XYZ file of C-alpha atoms in Angstrom:
511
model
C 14.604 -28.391 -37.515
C 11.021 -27.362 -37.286
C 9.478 -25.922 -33.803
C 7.438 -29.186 -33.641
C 10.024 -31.662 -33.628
C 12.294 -29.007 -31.474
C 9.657 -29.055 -28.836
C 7.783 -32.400 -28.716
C 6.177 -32.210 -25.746
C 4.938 -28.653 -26.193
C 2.896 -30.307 -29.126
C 1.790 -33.102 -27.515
C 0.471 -30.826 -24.690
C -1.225 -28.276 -27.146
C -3.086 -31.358 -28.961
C -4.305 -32.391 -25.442
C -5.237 -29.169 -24.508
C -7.134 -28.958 -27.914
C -9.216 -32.235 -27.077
C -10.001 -31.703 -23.603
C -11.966 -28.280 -24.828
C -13.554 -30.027 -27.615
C -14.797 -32.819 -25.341
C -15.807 -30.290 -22.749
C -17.458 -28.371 -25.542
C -19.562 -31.827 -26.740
C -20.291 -32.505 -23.140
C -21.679 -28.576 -22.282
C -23.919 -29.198 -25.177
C -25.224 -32.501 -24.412
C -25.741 -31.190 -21.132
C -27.747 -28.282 -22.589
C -29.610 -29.939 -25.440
C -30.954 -32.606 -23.173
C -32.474 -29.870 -21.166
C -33.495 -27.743 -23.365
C -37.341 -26.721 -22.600
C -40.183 -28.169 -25.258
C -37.968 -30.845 -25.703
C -38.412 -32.731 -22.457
C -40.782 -33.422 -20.546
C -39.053 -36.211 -18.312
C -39.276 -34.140 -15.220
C -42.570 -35.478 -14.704
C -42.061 -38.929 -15.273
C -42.111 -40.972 -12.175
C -39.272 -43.527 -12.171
C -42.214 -46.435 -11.456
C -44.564 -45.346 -13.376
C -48.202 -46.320 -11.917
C -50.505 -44.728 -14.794
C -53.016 -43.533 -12.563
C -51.603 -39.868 -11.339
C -54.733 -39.556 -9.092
C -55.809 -43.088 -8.181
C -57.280 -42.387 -4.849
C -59.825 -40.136 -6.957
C -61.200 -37.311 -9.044
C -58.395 -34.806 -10.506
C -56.860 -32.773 -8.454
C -56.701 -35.723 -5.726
C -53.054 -36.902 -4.219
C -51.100 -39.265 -6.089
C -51.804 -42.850 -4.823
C -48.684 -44.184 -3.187
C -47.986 -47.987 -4.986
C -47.766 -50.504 -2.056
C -44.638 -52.589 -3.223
C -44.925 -56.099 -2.497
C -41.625 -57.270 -4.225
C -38.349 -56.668 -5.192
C -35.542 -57.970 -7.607
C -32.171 -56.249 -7.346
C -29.482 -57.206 -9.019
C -25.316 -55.671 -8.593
C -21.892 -57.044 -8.776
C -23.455 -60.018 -10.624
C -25.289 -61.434 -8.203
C -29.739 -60.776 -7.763
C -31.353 -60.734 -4.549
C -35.279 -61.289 -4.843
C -37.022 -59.755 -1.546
C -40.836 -59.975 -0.697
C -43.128 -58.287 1.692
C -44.559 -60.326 4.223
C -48.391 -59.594 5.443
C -47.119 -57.808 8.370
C -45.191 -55.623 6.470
C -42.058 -56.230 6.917
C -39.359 -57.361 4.139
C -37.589 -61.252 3.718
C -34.579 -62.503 1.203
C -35.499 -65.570 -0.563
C -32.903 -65.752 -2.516
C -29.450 -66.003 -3.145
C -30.154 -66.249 0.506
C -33.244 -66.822 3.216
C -32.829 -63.798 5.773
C -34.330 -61.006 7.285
C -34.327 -57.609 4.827
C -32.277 -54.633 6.084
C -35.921 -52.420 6.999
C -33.477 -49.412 6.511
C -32.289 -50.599 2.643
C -35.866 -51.729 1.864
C -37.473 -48.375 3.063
C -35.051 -46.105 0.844
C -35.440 -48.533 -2.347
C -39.029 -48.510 -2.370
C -39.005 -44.638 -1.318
C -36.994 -43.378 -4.222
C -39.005 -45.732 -6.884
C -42.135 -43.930 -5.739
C -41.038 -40.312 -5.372
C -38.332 -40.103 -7.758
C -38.033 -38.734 -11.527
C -36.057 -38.627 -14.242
C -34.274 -35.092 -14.649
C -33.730 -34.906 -18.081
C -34.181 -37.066 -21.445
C -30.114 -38.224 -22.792
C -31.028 -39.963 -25.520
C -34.467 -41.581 -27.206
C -32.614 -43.444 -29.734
C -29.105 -44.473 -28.009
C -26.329 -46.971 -30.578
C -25.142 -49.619 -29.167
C -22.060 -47.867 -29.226
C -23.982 -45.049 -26.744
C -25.463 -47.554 -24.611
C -22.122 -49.046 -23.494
C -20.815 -45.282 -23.283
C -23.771 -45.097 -20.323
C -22.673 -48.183 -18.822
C -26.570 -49.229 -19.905
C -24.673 -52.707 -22.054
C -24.696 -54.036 -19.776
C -26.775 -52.694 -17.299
C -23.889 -52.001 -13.761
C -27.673 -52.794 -12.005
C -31.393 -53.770 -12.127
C -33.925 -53.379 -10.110
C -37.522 -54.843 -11.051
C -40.277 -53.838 -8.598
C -44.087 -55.498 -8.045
C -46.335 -53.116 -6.695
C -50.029 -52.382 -6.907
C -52.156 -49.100 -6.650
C -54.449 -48.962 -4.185
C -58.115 -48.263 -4.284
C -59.732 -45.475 -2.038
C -59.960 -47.913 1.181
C -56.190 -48.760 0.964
C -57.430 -52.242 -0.871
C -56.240 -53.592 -4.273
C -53.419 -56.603 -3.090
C -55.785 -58.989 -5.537
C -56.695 -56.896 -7.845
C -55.041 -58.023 -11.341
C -55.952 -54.433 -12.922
C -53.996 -52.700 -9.869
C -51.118 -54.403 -10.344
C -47.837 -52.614 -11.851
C -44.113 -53.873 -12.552
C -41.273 -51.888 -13.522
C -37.663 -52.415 -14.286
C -34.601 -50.096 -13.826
C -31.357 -50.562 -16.027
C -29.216 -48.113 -14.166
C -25.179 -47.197 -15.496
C -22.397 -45.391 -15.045
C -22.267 -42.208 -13.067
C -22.403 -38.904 -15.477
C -19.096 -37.506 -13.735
C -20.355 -34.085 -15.522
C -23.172 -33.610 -12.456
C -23.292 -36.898 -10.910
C -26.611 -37.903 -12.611
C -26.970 -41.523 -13.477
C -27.782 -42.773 -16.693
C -31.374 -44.786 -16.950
C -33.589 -46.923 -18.970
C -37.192 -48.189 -17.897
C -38.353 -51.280 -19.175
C -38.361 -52.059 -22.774
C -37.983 -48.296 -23.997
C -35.278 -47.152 -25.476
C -34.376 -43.942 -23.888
C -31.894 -42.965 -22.310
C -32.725 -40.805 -18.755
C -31.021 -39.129 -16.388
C -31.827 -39.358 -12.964
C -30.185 -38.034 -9.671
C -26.909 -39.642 -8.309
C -29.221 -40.354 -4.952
C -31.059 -42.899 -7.354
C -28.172 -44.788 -8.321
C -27.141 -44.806 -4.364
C -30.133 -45.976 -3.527
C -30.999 -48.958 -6.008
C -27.415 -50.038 -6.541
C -27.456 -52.541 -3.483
C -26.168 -56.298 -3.242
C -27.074 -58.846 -1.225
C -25.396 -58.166 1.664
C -26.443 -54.352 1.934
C -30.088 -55.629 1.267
C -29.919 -58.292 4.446
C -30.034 -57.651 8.022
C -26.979 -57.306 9.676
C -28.895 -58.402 12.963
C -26.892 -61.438 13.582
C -28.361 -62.474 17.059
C -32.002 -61.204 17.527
C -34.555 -61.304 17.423
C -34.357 -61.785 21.353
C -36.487 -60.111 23.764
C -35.294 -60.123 27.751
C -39.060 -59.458 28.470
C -40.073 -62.926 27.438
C -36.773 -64.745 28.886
C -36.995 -67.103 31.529
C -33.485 -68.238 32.288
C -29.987 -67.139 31.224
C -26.876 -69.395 31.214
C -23.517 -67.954 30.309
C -19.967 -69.487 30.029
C -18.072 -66.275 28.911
C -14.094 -66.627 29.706
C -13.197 -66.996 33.058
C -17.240 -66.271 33.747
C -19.616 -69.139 34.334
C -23.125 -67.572 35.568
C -27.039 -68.450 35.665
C -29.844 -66.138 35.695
C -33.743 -67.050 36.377
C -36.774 -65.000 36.263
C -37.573 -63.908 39.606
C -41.373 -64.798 40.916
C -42.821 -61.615 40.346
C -42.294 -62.591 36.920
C -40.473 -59.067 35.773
C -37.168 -59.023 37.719
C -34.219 -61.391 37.852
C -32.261 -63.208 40.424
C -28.678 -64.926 40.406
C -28.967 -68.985 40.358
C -25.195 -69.615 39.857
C -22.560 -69.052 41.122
C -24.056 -67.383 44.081
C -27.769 -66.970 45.008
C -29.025 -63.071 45.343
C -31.054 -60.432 43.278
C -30.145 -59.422 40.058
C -29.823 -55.985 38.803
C -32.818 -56.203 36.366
C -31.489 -53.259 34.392
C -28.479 -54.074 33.880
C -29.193 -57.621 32.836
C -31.960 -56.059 30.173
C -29.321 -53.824 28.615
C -26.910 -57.280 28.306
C -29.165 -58.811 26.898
C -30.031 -54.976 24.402
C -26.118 -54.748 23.823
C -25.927 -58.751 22.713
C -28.837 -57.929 20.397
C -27.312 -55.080 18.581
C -23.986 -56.876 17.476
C -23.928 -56.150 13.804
C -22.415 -58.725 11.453
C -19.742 -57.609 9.268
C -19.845 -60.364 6.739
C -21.411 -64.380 6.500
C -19.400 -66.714 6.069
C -20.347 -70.096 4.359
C -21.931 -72.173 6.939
C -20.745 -75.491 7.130
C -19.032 -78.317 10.046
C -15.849 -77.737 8.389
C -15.943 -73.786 8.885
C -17.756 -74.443 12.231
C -14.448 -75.893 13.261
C -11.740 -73.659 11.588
C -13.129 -70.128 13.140
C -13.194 -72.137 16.700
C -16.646 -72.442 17.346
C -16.773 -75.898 18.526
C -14.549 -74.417 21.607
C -16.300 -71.110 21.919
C -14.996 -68.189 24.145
C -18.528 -67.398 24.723
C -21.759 -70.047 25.279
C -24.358 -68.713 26.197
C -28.298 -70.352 26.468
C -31.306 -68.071 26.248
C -34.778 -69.891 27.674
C -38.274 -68.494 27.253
C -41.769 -70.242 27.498
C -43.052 -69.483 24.202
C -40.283 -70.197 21.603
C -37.189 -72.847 21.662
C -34.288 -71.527 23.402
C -31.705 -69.331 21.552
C -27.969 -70.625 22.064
C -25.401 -68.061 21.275
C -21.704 -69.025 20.334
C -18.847 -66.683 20.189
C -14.991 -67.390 19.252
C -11.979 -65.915 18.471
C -9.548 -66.773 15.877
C -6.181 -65.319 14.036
C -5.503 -66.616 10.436
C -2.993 -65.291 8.492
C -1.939 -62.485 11.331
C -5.240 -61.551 11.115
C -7.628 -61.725 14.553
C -11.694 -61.740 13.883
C -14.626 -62.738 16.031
C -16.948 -64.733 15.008
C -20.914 -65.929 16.320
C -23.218 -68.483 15.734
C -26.559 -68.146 16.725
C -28.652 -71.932 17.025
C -32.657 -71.986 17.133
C -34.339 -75.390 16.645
C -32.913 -76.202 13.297
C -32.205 -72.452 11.998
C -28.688 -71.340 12.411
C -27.160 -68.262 11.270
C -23.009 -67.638 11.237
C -21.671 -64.177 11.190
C -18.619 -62.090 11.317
C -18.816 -59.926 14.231
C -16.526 -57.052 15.972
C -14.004 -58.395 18.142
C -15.052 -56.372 21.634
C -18.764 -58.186 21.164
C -17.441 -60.791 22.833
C -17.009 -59.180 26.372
C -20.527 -57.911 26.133
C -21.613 -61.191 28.260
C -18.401 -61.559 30.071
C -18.956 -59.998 33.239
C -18.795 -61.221 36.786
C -21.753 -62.623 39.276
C -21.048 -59.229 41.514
C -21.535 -56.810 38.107
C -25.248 -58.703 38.175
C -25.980 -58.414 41.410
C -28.920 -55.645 42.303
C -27.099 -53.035 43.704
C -30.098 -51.624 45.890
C -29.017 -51.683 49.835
C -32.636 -52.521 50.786
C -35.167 -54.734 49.176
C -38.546 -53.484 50.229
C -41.704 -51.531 49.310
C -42.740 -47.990 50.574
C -45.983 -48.775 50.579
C -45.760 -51.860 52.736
C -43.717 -50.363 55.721
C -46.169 -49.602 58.686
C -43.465 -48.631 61.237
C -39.747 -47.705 61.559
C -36.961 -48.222 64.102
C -34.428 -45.792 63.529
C -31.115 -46.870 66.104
C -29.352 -43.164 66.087
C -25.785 -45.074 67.400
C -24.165 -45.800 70.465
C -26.478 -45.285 73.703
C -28.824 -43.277 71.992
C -32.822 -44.946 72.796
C -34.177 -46.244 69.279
C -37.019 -43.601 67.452
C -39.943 -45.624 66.732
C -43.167 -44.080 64.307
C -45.515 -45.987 63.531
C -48.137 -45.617 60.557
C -51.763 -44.208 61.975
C -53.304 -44.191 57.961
C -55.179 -47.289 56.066
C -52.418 -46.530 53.477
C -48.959 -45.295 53.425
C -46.362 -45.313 50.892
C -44.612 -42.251 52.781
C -47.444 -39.809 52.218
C -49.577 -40.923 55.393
C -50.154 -39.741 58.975
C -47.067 -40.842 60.845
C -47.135 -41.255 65.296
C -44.318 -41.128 67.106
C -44.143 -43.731 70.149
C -40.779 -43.403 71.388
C -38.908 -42.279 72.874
C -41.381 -39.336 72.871
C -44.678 -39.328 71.690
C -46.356 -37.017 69.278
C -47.359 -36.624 65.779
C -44.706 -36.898 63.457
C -43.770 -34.934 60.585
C -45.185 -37.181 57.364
C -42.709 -35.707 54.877
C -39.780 -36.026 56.430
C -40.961 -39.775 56.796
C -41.678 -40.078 53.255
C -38.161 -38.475 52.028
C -36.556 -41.251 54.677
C -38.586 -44.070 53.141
C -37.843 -42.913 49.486
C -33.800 -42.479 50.067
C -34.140 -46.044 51.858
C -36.227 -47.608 48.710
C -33.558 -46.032 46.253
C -30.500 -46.265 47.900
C -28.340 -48.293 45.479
C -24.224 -49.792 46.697
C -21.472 -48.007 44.943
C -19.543 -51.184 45.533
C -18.897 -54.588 47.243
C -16.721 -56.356 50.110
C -16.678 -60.061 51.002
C -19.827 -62.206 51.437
C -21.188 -63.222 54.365
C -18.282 -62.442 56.368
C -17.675 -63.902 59.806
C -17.134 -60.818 61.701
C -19.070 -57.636 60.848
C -17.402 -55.970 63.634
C -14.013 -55.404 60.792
C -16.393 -53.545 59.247
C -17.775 -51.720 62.157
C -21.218 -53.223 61.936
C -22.511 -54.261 65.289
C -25.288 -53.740 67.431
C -24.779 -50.299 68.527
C -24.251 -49.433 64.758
C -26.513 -46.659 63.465
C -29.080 -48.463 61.454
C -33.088 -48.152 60.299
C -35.323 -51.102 60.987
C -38.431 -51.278 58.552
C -41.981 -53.376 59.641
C -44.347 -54.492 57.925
C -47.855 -55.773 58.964
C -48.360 -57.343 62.561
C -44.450 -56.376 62.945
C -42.847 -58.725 60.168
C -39.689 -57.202 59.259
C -39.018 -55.774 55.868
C -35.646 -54.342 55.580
C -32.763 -53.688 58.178
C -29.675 -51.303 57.368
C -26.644 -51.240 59.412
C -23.976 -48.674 59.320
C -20.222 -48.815 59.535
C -17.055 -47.175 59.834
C -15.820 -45.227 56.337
C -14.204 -47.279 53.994
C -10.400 -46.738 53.445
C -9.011 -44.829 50.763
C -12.712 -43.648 49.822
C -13.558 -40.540 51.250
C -17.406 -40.448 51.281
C -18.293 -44.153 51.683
C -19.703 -46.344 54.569
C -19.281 -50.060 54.925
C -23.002 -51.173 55.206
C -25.259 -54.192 55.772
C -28.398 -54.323 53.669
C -31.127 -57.108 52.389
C -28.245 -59.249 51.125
C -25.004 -61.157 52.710
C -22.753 -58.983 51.098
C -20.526 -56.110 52.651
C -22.081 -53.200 50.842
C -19.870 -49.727 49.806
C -22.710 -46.718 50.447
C -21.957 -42.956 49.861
C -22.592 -41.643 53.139
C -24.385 -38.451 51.863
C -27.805 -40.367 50.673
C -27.969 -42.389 54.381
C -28.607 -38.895 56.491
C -30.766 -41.001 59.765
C -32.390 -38.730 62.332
C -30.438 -39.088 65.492
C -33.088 -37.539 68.347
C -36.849 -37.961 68.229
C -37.201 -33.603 67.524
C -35.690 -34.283 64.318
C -39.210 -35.977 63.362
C -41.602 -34.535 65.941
C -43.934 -31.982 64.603
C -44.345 -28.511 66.288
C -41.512 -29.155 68.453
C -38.291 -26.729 68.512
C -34.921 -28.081 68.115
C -32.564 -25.705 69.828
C -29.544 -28.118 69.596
C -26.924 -27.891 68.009
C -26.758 -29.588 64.472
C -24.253 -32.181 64.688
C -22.785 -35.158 62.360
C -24.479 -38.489 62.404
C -23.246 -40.739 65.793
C -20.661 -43.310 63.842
C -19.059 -46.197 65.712
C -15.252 -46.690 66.294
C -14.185 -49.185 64.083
């Protein structure tokens, strides 16, 4: 018996071995032929090629950058056609009508400008080669519309500015990564970098926005209305025109903040797919009975309504929102946890600031040390204040006071912000030891209208470092007792006048 039919496989590895080297062999030299120097001069071929190197003027002069105005991409079958609109952003028009993905638009149009082909493959490619490329046919396309502008950035009209190109891009070369490439009508065969083919090889979903639920801007809002869950609240644009206040279920300021970055988070929500809209899907992903309903109002556009559900097909659980404007509607697959961005309670809205007042409007303060102790009255002796001004003291001593401890009283007062709620409007302060001979700050205004009053309690149980407190609003307040430090004798504030007692804790009452 003869070695090769003793040891089959030993052959059939040695022939394997053989044409592996001889391929690698072909491929090293295609590699090197194609870049062999004085043979190719592809290197400096742009991949949209405008024909004017130096447009913008004489020689020497930078290239002229082509202003693209459209786009036709087309992968996994399907084309997308994309325009630019005059204010420079990008639109689908078809398969779909939708906002552009500015991030997808910018690196198309960025590689067909600066891009070029590293080396020449092939100037006279078979039919056999092109379908070795993956060039028969093309796995994408990309035909772009630009023009070349003149020296004043001008040219959109211009017939004799205008350039098109199209991009036949294949398979990967898995020898370097390189892409295979033809442009236009010519029959080479380029290679260009694997960054090209990542770029340019998009569909239509990678080329449209993923923004499912803006555009939507808080500034512009005039009233909120949410049904999220077990929520149900209403919002409306306070009258200074920039903050917000609670309508429903409770009346009280808003945390402005907090409802802007709602409103930011809600925005961002990225879709994950589109389905087909239509009644029939409508009803099967649950959005007829939403888990979320919410109404966004503004003067200058028709209000926004924003519908969320939740459904589980197949043992699979997905979230999905519709967002409704006049007669545009949009339906999107979203992450499941978007739809507790709008489901928070009436107290997570509320402004958390203890008092609701101005620095510059206070013109005298009542500070009430606790207990017996006589009330410290200063009153404002400047035109203007906002904490910075000269500051008389009228009881129960008189004197000038010292302005910046003032202004550091005023500013911890205008800042102070709850760390957390009790009951509203309770009957009886006193559980919370909040009385009359409570340590507290009264704040006047002009010809003695009250601004602001703070009350402090006793500490609140099982949170070492917090006060029960009554601000600007009817709710029990939670403060941290370190950023409420009230003088408790008039030397505290006096100028020029020693304190020799001893320093002792702020006066709290029993509760």
């Amino acid at each position: 018996m003869s070695p090769s039919r003793r040891h089959p496989l030993r052959s059939t590895l040695a022939v394997a071995a053989a044409a592996c080297l001889a391929l690698s062999a072909c491929t090293e030299e295609r590699a090197g032929k194609s870049r062999e120097p004085g043979k190719d001069n592809a290197t400096s071929q742009q991949l949209f090629a405008t024909g004017e190197p130096n447009a913008q003027g004489g020689e020497g002069s930078a290239r002229a950058k082509p202003v693209f105005t459209h786009l036709s991409v087309r992968a996994q079958g399907v084309t997308t056609e994309l325009i630019r609109e005059k204010d420079g952003t990008w639109r689908v028009t078809a398969p779909v009508a939708a906002r552009a993905e500015a991030v997808v638009v910018e690196s198309i149009i960025s590689t067909l400008a600066s891009s070029t082909f590293s080396a020449t493959v092939k100037e006279a490619p078979t039919e056999a080669d092109l379908a070795a490329f993956g060039l028969k046919p093309p796995v994408f396309t990309v035909t772009a519309r630009a023009y070349v502008p003149d020296a004043q950035g001008g040219g959109a009209q211009d017939a004799e500015r205008q350039r098109t190109v199209t991009l036949h891009g294949g398979r990967e070369n898995t020898y370097d990564g390189s892409v295979y490439v033809r442009r236009d009508e010519e029959p080479t065969v380029y290679a260009a970098a694997g960054t090209v083919r990542w770029a340019l090889d998009r569909d239509t979903f990678a080329l449209r926005s993923k923004a499912l639920l803006g555009p939507l801007d808080e500034r512009a809002l005039k009233r909120i209305e949410v049904k999220a869950g077990l929520q149900s609240y209403q919002l409306a644009r306070a009258a200074d025109g920039t903050g917000w206040r609670l309508v429903e279920p409770v009346a009280a300021s808003a945390d402005t903040a907090r409802v802007a970055g709602l409103v930011k988070t809600l925005v961002e929500q990225r879709a994950l797919s589109f389905p087909e809209d239509t009644p029939e899907a409508r009803k099967r992903l649950g959005l007829e009975t939403p888990s979320v309903d919410a109404r966004f109002t503004s003067d200058a556009d028709e209000p926004v309504r924003v519908r969320m559900s939740r459904v589980t097909e197949a043992g699979v659980t997905r979230a999905y929102a519709l967002r409704e404007q006049g007669t545009q509607a949009l339906l999107g697959e979203i992450a499941e946890d978007a739809l507790s961005v709008l489901d928070v309670g009436a107290r997570e809205l509320k402004d958390r600031r203890v008092l609701d007042f101005q620095r510059k409007d206070v013109r005298r303060v009542v500070v009430h040390p606790g207990g017996d102790a006589p009330a410290i009255t200063v009153v404002s002796a400047a035109g203007t204040n906002d904490g910075v001004g000269h500051w008389d003291m009228e009881s129960p001593r008189q004197g000038k006071a010292q302005h910046f401890k003032l202004a550091s009283l005023l500013r911890a007062l205008e800042t102070l912000k709850a760390t957390g709620f009790g009951e509203t409007a309770p009957k009886n302060w006193a559980r919370y030891g909040v009385s009359a001979t409570s340590p507290g700050v009264v704040l006047l205004g002009e010809d003695g209208k009250e601004l602001a009053r703070l009350w402090l309690g006793s500490e609140v149980p099982d949170e070492p470092g917090a006060l029960y407190a009554r601000g600007s609003g009817a709710d029990v307040l939670k403060v941290p007792e370190a950023k409420v430090v009230l003088p408790t004798r008039p030397e505290e504030l006096l100028e020029n006048v020693p304190d020799t007692s001893k320093e002792g804790a702020q006066t709290k009452p029993t509760p």
